[in-house]
Coordinates of C-alpha atoms in Angstrom, one line a residue:
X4 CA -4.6 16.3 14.4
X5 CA -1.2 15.7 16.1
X6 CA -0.2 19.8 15.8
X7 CA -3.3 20.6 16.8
X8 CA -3.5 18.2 19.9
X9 CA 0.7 18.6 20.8
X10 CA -0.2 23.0 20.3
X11 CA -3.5 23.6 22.5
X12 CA -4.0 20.6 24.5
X13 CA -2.5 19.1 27.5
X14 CA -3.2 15.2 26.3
X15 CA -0.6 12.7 26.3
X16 CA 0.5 10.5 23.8
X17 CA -1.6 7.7 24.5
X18 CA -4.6 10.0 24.5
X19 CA -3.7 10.9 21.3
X20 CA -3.7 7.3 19.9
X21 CA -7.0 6.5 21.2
X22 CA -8.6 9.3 19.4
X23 CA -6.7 8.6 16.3
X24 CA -8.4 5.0 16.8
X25 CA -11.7 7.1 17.3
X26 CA -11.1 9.0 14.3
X27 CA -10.4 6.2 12.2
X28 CA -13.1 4.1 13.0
X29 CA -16.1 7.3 13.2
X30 CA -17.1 7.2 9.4
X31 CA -19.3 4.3 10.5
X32 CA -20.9 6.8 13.2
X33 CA -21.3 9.5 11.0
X34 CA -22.7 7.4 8.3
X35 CA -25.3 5.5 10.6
X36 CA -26.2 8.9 12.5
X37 CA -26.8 10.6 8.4
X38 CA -24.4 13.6 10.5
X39 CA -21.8 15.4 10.1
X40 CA -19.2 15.2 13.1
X41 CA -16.8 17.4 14.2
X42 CA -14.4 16.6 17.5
X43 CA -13.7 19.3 20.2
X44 CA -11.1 19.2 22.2
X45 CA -10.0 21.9 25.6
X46 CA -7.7 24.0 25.6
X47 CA -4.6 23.8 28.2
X48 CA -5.8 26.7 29.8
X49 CA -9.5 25.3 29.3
X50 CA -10.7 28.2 28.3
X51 CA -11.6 27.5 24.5
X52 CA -12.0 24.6 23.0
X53 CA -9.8 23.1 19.4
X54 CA -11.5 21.0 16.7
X55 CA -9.1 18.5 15.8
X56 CA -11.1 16.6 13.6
X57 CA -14.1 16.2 11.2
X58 CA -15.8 13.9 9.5
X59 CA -19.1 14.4 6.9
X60 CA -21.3 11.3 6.4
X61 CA -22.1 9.4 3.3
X62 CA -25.4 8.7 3.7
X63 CA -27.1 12.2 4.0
X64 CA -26.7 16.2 3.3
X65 CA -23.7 18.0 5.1
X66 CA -24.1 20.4 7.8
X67 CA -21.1 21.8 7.1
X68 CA -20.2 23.9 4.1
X69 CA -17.1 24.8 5.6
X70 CA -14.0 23.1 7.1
X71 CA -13.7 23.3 10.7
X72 CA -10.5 22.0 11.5
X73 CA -8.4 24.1 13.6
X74 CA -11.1 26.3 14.8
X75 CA -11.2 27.6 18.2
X76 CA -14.1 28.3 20.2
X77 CA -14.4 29.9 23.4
X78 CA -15.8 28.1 26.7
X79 CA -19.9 29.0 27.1
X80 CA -20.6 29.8 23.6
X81 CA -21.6 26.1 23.3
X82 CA -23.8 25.3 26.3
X83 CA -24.1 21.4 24.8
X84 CA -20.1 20.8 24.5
X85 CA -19.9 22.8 28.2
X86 CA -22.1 20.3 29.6
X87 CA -20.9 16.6 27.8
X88 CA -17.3 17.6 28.8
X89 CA -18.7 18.5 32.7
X90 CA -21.3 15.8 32.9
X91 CA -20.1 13.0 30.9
X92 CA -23.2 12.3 29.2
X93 CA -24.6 12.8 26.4
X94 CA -26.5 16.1 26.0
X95 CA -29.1 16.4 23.2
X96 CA -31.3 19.2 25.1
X97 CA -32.1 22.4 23.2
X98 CA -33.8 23.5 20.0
X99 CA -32.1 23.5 16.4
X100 CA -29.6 25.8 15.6
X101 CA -30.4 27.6 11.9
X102 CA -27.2 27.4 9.9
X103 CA -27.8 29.0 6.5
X104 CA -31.5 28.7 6.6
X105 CA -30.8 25.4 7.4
X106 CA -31.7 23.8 10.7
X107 CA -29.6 21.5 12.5
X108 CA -29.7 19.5 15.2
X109 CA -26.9 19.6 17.5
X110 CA -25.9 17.0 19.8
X111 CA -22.7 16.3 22.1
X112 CA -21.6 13.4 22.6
X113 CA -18.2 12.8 25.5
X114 CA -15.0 11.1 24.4
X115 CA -14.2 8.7 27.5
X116 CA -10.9 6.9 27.8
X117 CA -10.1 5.3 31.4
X118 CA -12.7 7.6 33.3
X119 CA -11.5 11.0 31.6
X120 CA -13.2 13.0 29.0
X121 CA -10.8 13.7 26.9
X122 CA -12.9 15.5 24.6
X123 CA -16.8 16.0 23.1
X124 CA -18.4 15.1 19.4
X125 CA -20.5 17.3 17.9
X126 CA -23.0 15.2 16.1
X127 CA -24.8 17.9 13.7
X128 CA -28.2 16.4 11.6
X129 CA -29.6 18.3 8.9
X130 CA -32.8 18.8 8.8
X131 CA -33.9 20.4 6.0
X132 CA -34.6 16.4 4.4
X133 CA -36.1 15.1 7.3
X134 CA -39.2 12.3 6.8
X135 CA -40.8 9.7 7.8
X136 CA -37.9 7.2 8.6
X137 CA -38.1 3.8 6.8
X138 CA -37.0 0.2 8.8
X139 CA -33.4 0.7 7.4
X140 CA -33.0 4.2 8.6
X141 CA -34.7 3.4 11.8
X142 CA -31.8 0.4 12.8
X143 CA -29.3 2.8 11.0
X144 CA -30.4 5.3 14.1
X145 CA -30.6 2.9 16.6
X146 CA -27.2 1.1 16.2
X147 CA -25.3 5.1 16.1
X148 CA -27.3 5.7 19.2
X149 CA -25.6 2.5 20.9
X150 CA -22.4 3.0 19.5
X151 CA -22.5 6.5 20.8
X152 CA -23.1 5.7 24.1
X153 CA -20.5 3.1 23.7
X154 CA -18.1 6.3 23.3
X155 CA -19.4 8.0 26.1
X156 CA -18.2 4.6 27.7
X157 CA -15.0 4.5 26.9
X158 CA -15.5 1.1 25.2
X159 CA -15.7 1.8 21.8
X160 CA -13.7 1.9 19.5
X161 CA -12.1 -1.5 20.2
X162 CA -8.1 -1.2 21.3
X163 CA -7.6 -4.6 20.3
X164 CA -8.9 -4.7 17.1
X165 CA -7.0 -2.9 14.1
X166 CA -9.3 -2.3 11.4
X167 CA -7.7 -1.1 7.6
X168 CA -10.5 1.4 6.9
X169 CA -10.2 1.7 3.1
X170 CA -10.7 -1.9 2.7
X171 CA -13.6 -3.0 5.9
X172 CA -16.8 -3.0 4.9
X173 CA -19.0 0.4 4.9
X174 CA -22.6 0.3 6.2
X175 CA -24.0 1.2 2.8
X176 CA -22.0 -1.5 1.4
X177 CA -24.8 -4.2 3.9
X178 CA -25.5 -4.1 7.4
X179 CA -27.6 -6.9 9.9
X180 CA -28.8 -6.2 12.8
X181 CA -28.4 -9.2 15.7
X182 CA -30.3 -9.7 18.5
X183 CA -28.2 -11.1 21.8
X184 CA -28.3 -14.7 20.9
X185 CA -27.1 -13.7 17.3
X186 CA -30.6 -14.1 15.7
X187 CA -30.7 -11.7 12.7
X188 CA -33.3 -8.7 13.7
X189 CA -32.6 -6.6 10.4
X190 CA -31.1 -7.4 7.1
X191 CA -30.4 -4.2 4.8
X192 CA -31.4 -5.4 0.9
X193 CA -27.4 -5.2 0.2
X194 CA -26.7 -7.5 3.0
X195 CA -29.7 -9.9 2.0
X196 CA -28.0 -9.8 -2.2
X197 CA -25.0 -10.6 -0.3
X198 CA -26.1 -13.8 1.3
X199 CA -28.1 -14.8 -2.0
X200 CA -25.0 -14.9 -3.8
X201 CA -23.3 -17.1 -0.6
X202 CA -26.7 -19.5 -1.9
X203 CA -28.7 -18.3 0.5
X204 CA -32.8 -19.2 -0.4
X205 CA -34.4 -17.9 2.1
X206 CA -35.1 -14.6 3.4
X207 CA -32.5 -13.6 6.7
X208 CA -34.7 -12.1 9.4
X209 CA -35.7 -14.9 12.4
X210 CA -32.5 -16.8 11.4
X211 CA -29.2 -17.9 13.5
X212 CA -26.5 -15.9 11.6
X213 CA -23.7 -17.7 12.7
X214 CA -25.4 -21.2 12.2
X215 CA -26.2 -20.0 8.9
X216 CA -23.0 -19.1 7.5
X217 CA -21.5 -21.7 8.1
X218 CA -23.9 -23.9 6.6
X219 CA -23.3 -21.7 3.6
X220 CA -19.3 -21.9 3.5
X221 CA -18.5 -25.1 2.6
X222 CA -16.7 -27.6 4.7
X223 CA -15.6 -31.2 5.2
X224 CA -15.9 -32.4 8.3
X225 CA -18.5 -30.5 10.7
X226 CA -19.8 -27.2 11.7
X227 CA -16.7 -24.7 11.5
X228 CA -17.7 -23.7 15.1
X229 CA -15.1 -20.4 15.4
X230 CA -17.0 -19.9 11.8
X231 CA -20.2 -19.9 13.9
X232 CA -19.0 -18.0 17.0
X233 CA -17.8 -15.0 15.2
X234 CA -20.8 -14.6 12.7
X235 CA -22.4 -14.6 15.8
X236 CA -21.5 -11.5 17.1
X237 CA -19.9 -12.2 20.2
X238 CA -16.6 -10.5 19.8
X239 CA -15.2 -7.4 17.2
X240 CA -13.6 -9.9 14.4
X241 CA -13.7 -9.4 10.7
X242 CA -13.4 -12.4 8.1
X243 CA -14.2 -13.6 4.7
X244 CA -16.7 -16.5 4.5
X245 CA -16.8 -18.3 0.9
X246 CA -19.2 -20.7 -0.7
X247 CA -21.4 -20.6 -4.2
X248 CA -18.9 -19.3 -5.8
X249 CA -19.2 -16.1 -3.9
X250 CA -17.0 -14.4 -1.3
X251 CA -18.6 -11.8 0.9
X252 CA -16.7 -10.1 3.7
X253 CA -17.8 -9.9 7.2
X254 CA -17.5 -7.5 10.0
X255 CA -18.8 -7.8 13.4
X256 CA -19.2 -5.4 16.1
X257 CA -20.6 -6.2 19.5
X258 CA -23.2 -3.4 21.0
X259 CA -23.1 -3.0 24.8
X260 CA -24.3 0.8 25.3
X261 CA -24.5 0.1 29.1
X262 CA -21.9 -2.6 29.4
X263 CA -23.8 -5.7 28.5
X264 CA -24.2 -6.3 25.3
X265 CA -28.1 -6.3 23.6
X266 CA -26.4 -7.6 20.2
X267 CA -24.2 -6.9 17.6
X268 CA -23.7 -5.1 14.3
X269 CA -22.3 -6.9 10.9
X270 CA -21.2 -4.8 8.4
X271 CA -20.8 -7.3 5.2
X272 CA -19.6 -6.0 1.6
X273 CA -20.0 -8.3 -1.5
X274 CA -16.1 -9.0 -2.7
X275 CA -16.5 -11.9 -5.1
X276 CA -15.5 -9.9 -8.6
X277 CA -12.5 -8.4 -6.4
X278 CA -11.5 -11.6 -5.4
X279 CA -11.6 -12.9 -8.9
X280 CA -9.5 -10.2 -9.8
X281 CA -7.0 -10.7 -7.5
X282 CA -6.6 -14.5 -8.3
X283 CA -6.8 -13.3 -11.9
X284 CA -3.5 -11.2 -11.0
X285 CA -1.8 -13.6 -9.3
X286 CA -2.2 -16.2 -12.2
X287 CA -0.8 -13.7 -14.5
X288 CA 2.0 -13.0 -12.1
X289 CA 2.9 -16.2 -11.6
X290 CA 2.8 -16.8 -15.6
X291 CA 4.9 -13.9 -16.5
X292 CA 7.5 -15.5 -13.5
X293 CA 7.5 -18.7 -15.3
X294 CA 7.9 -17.3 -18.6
X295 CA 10.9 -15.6 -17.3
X296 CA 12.2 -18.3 -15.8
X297 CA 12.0 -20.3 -19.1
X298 CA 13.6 -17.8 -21.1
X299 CA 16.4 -18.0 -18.2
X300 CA 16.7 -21.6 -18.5
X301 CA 16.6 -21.2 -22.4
X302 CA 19.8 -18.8 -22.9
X303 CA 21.5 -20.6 -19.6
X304 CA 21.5 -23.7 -22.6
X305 CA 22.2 -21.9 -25.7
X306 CA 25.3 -20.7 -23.0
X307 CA 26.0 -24.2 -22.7
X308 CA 26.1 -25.1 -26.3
X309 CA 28.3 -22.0 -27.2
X310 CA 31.0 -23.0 -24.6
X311 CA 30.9 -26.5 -26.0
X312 CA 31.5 -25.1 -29.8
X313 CA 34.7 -23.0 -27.9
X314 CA 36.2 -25.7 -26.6
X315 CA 36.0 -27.7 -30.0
X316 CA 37.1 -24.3 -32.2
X317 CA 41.3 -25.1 -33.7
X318 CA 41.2 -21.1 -34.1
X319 CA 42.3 -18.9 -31.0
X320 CA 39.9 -15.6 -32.1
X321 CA 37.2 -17.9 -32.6
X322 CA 37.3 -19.3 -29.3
X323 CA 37.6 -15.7 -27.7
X324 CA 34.7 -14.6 -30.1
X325 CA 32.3 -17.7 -28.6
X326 CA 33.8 -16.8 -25.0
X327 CA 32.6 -13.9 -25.1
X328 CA 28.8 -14.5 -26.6
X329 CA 28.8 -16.4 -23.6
X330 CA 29.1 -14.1 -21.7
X331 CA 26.6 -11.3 -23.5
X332 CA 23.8 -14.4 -23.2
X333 CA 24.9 -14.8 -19.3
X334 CA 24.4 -10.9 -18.9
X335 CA 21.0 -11.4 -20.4
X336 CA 20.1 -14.3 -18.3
X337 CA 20.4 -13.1 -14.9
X338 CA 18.5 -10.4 -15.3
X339 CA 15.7 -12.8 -16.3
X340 CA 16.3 -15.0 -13.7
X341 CA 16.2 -12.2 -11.3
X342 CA 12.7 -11.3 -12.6
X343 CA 11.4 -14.7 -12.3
X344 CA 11.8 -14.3 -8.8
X345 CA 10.1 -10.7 -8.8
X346 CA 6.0 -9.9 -8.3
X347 CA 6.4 -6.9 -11.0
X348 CA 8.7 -6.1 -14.1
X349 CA 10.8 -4.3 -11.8
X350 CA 14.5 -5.5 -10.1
X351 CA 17.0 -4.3 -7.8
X352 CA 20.1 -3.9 -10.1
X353 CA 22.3 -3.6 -7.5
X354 CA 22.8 -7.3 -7.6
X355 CA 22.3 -8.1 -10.9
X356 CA 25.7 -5.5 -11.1
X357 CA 27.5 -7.6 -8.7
X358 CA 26.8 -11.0 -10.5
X359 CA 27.9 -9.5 -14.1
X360 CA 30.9 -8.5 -12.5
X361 CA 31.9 -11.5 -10.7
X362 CA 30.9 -13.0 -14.2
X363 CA 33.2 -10.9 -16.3
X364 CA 36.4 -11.1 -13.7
X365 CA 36.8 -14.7 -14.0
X366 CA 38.3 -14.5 -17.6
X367 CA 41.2 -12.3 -15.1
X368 CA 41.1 -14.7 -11.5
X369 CA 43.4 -13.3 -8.8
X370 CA 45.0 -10.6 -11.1
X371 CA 42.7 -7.6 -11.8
X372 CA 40.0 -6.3 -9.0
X373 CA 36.6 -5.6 -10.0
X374 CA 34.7 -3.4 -7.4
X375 CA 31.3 -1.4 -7.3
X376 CA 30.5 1.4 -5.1
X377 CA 26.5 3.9 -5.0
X378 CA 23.5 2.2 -6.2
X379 CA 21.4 1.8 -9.4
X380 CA 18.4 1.0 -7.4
X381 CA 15.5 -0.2 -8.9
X382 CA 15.0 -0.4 -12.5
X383 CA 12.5 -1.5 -15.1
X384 CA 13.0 -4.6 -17.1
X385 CA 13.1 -2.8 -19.8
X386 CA 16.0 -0.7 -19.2
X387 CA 17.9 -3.3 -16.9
X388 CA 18.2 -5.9 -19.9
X389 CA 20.5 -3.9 -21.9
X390 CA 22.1 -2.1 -19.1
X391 CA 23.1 -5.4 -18.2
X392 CA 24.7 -5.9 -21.3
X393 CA 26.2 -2.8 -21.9
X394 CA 28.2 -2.7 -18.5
X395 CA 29.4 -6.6 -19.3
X396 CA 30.8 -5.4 -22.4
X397 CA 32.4 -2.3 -21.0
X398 CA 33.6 -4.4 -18.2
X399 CA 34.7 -7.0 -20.6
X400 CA 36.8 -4.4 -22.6
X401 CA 38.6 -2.8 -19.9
X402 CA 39.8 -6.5 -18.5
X403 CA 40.5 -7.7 -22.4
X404 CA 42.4 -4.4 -23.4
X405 CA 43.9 -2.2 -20.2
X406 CA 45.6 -5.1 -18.5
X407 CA 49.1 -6.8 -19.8
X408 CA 48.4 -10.6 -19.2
X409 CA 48.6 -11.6 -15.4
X410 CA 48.9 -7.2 -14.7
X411 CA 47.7 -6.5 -11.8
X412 CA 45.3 -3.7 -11.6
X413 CA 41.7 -2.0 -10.4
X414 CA 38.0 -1.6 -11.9
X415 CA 35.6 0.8 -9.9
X416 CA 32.4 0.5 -11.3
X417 CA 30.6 3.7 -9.7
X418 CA 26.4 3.9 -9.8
X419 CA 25.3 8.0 -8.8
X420 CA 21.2 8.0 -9.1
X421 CA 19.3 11.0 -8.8
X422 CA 16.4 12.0 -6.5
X423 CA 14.0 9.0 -8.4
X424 CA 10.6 10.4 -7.4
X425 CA 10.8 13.5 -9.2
X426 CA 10.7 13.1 -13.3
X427 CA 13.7 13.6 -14.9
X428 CA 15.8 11.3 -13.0
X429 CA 18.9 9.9 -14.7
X430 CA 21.5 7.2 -13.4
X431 CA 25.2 7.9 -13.8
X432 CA 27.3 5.7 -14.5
X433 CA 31.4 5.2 -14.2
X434 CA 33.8 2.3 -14.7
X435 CA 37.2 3.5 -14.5
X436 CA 40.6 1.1 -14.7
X437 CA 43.9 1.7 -13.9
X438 CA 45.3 0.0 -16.7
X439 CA 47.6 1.6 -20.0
X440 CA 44.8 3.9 -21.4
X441 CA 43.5 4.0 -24.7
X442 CA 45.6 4.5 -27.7
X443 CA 46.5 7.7 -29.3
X444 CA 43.9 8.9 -31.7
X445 CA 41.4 6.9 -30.7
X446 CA 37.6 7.9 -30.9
X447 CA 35.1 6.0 -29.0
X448 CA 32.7 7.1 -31.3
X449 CA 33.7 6.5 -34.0
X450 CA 36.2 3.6 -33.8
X451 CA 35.8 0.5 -31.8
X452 CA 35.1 -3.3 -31.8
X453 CA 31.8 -5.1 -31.9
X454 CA 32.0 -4.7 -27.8
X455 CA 31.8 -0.6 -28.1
X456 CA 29.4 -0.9 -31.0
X457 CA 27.0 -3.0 -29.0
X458 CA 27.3 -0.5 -26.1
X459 CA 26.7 2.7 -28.3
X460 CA 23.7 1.0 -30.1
X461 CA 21.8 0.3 -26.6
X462 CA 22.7 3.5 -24.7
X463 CA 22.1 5.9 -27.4
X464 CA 19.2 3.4 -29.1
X465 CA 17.5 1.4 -26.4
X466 CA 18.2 3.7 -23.1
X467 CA 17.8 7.2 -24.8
X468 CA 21.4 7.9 -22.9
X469 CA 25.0 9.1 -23.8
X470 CA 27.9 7.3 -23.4
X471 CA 31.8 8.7 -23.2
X472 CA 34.9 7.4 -22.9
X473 CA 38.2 9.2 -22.1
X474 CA 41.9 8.7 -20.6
X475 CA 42.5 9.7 -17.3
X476 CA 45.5 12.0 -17.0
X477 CA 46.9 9.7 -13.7
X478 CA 46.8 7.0 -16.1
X479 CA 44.1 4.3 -16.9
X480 CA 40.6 4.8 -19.1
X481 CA 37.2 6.1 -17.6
X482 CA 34.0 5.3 -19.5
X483 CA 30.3 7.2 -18.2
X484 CA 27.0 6.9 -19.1
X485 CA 24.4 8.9 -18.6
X486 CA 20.9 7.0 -18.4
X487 CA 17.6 8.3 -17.8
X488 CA 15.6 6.4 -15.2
X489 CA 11.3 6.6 -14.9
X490 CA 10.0 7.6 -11.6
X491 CA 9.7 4.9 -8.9
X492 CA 5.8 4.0 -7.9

C-alpha cells in the first residue's frame, strides 16, 4: 500500500497512517458486513482512481475471484465511488452489478480523516446465498452499518487505541451487542459458551455486562469498578477477565454512527486452554532454568574440590593436570550458567568467549594478552558446550606451550560468521599467538596431548567441523576451525 499511495496519490504521510490503521482494523467490517472490501484511492491528477487495498470476509462467499490490488480505474466508470468521494456520504443507490453470473451489491462507503475524503470503500455483497437473515446476522448487519458510518465520520478506527490483530478477538470468535447503558441486547451462542465457562448460570440478554463481569472475576475487596466501566462499553479498551477457572478475552468498541454513541460492540474470544498453555511453558521454562542453574552450581563444586586436591598434590604434573580439569569443568559451567539466565536453549557466545578467556589468561597475569575480535553470535546449547571447551583448551595450549615463562606475547582469538539465515552457515574460527611456533615435525593430527585430543574429538565428533593448526611464517602458531552453525529463528 505505501508504493501504491507514495506512486499515484498526493496523500501525506499521516494520511497514510490513518488508513494503515483503517486497514488493519477492517477485517471486523468485512466480516460483520459478510463483504468483500476493496479501498479506492484518487489519483494526483484525479482522473482515475488506485486500489490500495483489499480485504475478503470470513463469514461469507467472496465477490472477488481476482486480486484487485494495484488496479486503476478511470473517474465515471464507477458512478457510486464518484459520488462517496464528492458527497461524503455513503451511496448505496443503484441495482446489482452481475459479476460472473453472480450478483453483487455494490456500495461506497467515504474514508474521512479531519474533514477530507481521503478515499472510498467498496463494500461488495454476494448475493447469490442470500436468505432470510437470522438474529445473529441481523446485529452482524446492524453493527457494520454503524461502524460504517463511523468511517464516513472520521471517528473510526480509534487513533488512540493500538490493537495486535492476529491476537484480538474476531467476531466469529463471540460478539454482544450493548445497548447505551451497557445492558446486553444480543449475545452470539460463542459469546454466551464464553461466559458459561467465566460461571455464568444464566442466560446474557437483559443483563448489566459490566456489573456482571465483575461479579464473575473474582475479587477481594469490592466491585472492581474500572472492571465494570470497561465491560461497559464506554470507551475502545481490550482486557482479559478471569474467574471459574476460565479466561475469556474482551474487546470493546463504542458505536456512535452520528456522534453520540447508541452502545457498544464486545468482541470476546474464549482463551483459557491458551492461557494454560502459556503458563504450562513458562513452568517448563523456568524448570529447564533451574536445572541449568543446578548443574552450574554442581561443576562450580566439583571445581572447588579439584583445586583443593591441587593444592594438597607433592607432584608438580599432577597439580598442572588438576589445574587444568579445573579449568575444562569452568568452561563447562559458564555456559550453563549463562543458559540459566536464558528463556530458550540458545546464548550469545560472544560473552561466554570473553569469560573463557579471562579464565584461561590468569594462569599468564600481566605477561601474555588475550584478545577477541568479530562475533560468534548466537548459538545452540548444544554446539556452545563444547565450543566452549574446545577454545579453553586451544587457548590453554597456546599460553602453556608458545610462551617462555614471564614472555611477553599476543593471543587474537578471531570469530568470522556467515550470513546465519540462509542454511549452510558455518562459524570460523582463529586463535593465533605470537609465541615460538610449533616444533619441527609436528602433526596436529596426529600427535598431541590430551588438550589437542579433546579438541579433535569435539570438532570433528560433536560439531561436525574441521580443525587445523599450522606455523605462521612471521613466527607464532595459528589454529582454525571451521564449525557449522543452524539457521537462527
Amino acid at each position: 500500500m505505501n508504493d501504491l499511495v507514495r506512486q499515484h496519490t498526493a496523500l501525506s504521510e499521516s494520511d497514510l497512517e490513518w488508513l494503515h490503521l483503517l486497514v488493519s482494523e477492517w477485517q471486523l467490517l468485512s466480516d460483520l458486513s459478510f463483504a468483500d472490501l476493496v479501498l479506492w484511492v484518487p489519483t494526483r491528477d484525479g482522473t482515475r482512481y488506485v486500489s490500495v487495498a483489499q480485504m475478503r470476509p470470513n463469514t461469507g462467499p467472496t465477490s472477488y475471484q481476482d486480486d484487485m490490488v494495484g488496479h486503476l480505474v478511470p473517474r465515471g466508470r464507477r458512478p457510486l465511488l464518484d459520488a462517496a468521494l464528492d458527497e461524503g456520504r455513503i451511496v448505496r443507490e443503484g441495482d446489482p452489478e452481475w459479476r460472473e453470473e453472480v450478483p453483487v451489491r455494490v456500495e461506497s462507503i467515504p474514508v474521512r480523516r479531519e474533514g477530507r475524503v481521503l478515499g472510498v470503500i467498496a463494500r461488495n455483497t454476494n448475493l447469490l446465498t442470500v436468505r432470510t437473515p437470522s438474529r445473529l446476522e441481523l446485529t452482524y448487519l446492524q453493527s457494520a452499518s454503524d461502524l460504517a458510518q463511523m468511517i464516513a465520520m472520521g471517528s473510526f478506527p480509534f487513533p488512540q487505541e493500538q490493537v495486535d490483530m492476529d491476537a484480538s478477538p474476531r467476531a466469529g470468535d463471540g460478539l454482544i451487542r450493548l445497548d447505551a447503558d451497557g445492558v446486553v441486547q444480543y449475545a452470539s451462542p460463542n459469546a454466551l459458551s464464553a461466559y458459561h465457562r467465566l460461571g455464568l448460570a444464566a442466560d446474557l440478554v437483559g443483563q448489566h455486562l459490566g456489573q456482571t463481569t465483575a461479579e464473575l472475576a473474582p475479587s477481594r475487596g469490592p466491585v472492581d469498578e474500572a472492571l465494570v466501566k470497561l465491560a461497559s462499553g464506554y470507551a475502545p479498551r481490550e482486557t482479559e477477565v478471569e474467574g471459574n477457572g476460565g479466561v475469556i478475552q474482551l474487546r470493546v468498541i463504542p458505536l456512535a454512527p452520528k456522534g453520540t454513541r447508541i452502545g457498544s460492540l464486545v468482541l470476546l474470544r474464549d482463551v483459557t486452554e491458551l492461557r494454560r498453555r502459556e503458563r504450562e511453558l513458562i513452568t517448563k521454562d523456568a524448570t529447564i532454568r533451574e536445572i541449568h542453574h543446578r548443574v552450574k552450581n554442581n561443576l562450580q563444586t566439583v571445581a572447588a574440590l579439584l583445586r583443593l586436591q591441587a593444592r594438597r598434590m607433592d607432584s608438580e604434573r599432577g597439580r598442572e593436570a588438576l589445574n587444568e580439569a579445573v579449568r575444562r569443568v569452568g568452561s563447562i559451567a559458564i555456559v550453563h550458567e549463562t543458559l540459566s539466565q536464558n528463556l530458550d536453549e540458545r546464548v550469545e557466545f560472544d560473552d561466554i568467549a570473553d569469560r573463557v578467556i579471562s579464565m584461561v589468561a590468569e594462569i599468564s597475569p600481566g605477561k601474555v594478552t588475550c584478545r577477541r575480535a568479530g562475533r560468534f553470535g548466537i548459538l545452540d546449547a548444544e554446539v556452545a558446550t563444547p565450543l566452549s571447551m574446545v577454545l579453553t583448551e586451544i587457548l590453554q595450549n597456546a599460553l602453556e606451550h608458545a610462551f617462555a615463562p614471564g614472555e611477553h606475547g599476543t593471543v587474537d582469538v578471531t570469530a568470522v560468521r556467515g550470513d546465519s539465515r540462509l542454511p549452510g552457515a558455518r562459524l570460523l574460527i582463529t586463535v593465533q599467538d605470537d609465541g615460538r611456533g610449533l616444533p619441527e615435525g609436528f602433526d596436529p593430527q596426529r600427535a598431541g596431548n590430551l588438550g589437542l585430543q579433546i579438541v579433535r574429538t569435539l570438532v570433528e565428533g560433536e560439531l561436525g567441523g574441521s580443525f587445523d593448526m599450522r606455523p605462521v611464517p612471521e613466527g607464532g602458531t595459528r589454529v582454525v576451525l571451521d564449525v557449522p552453525v543452524r539457521p537462527q529463528r
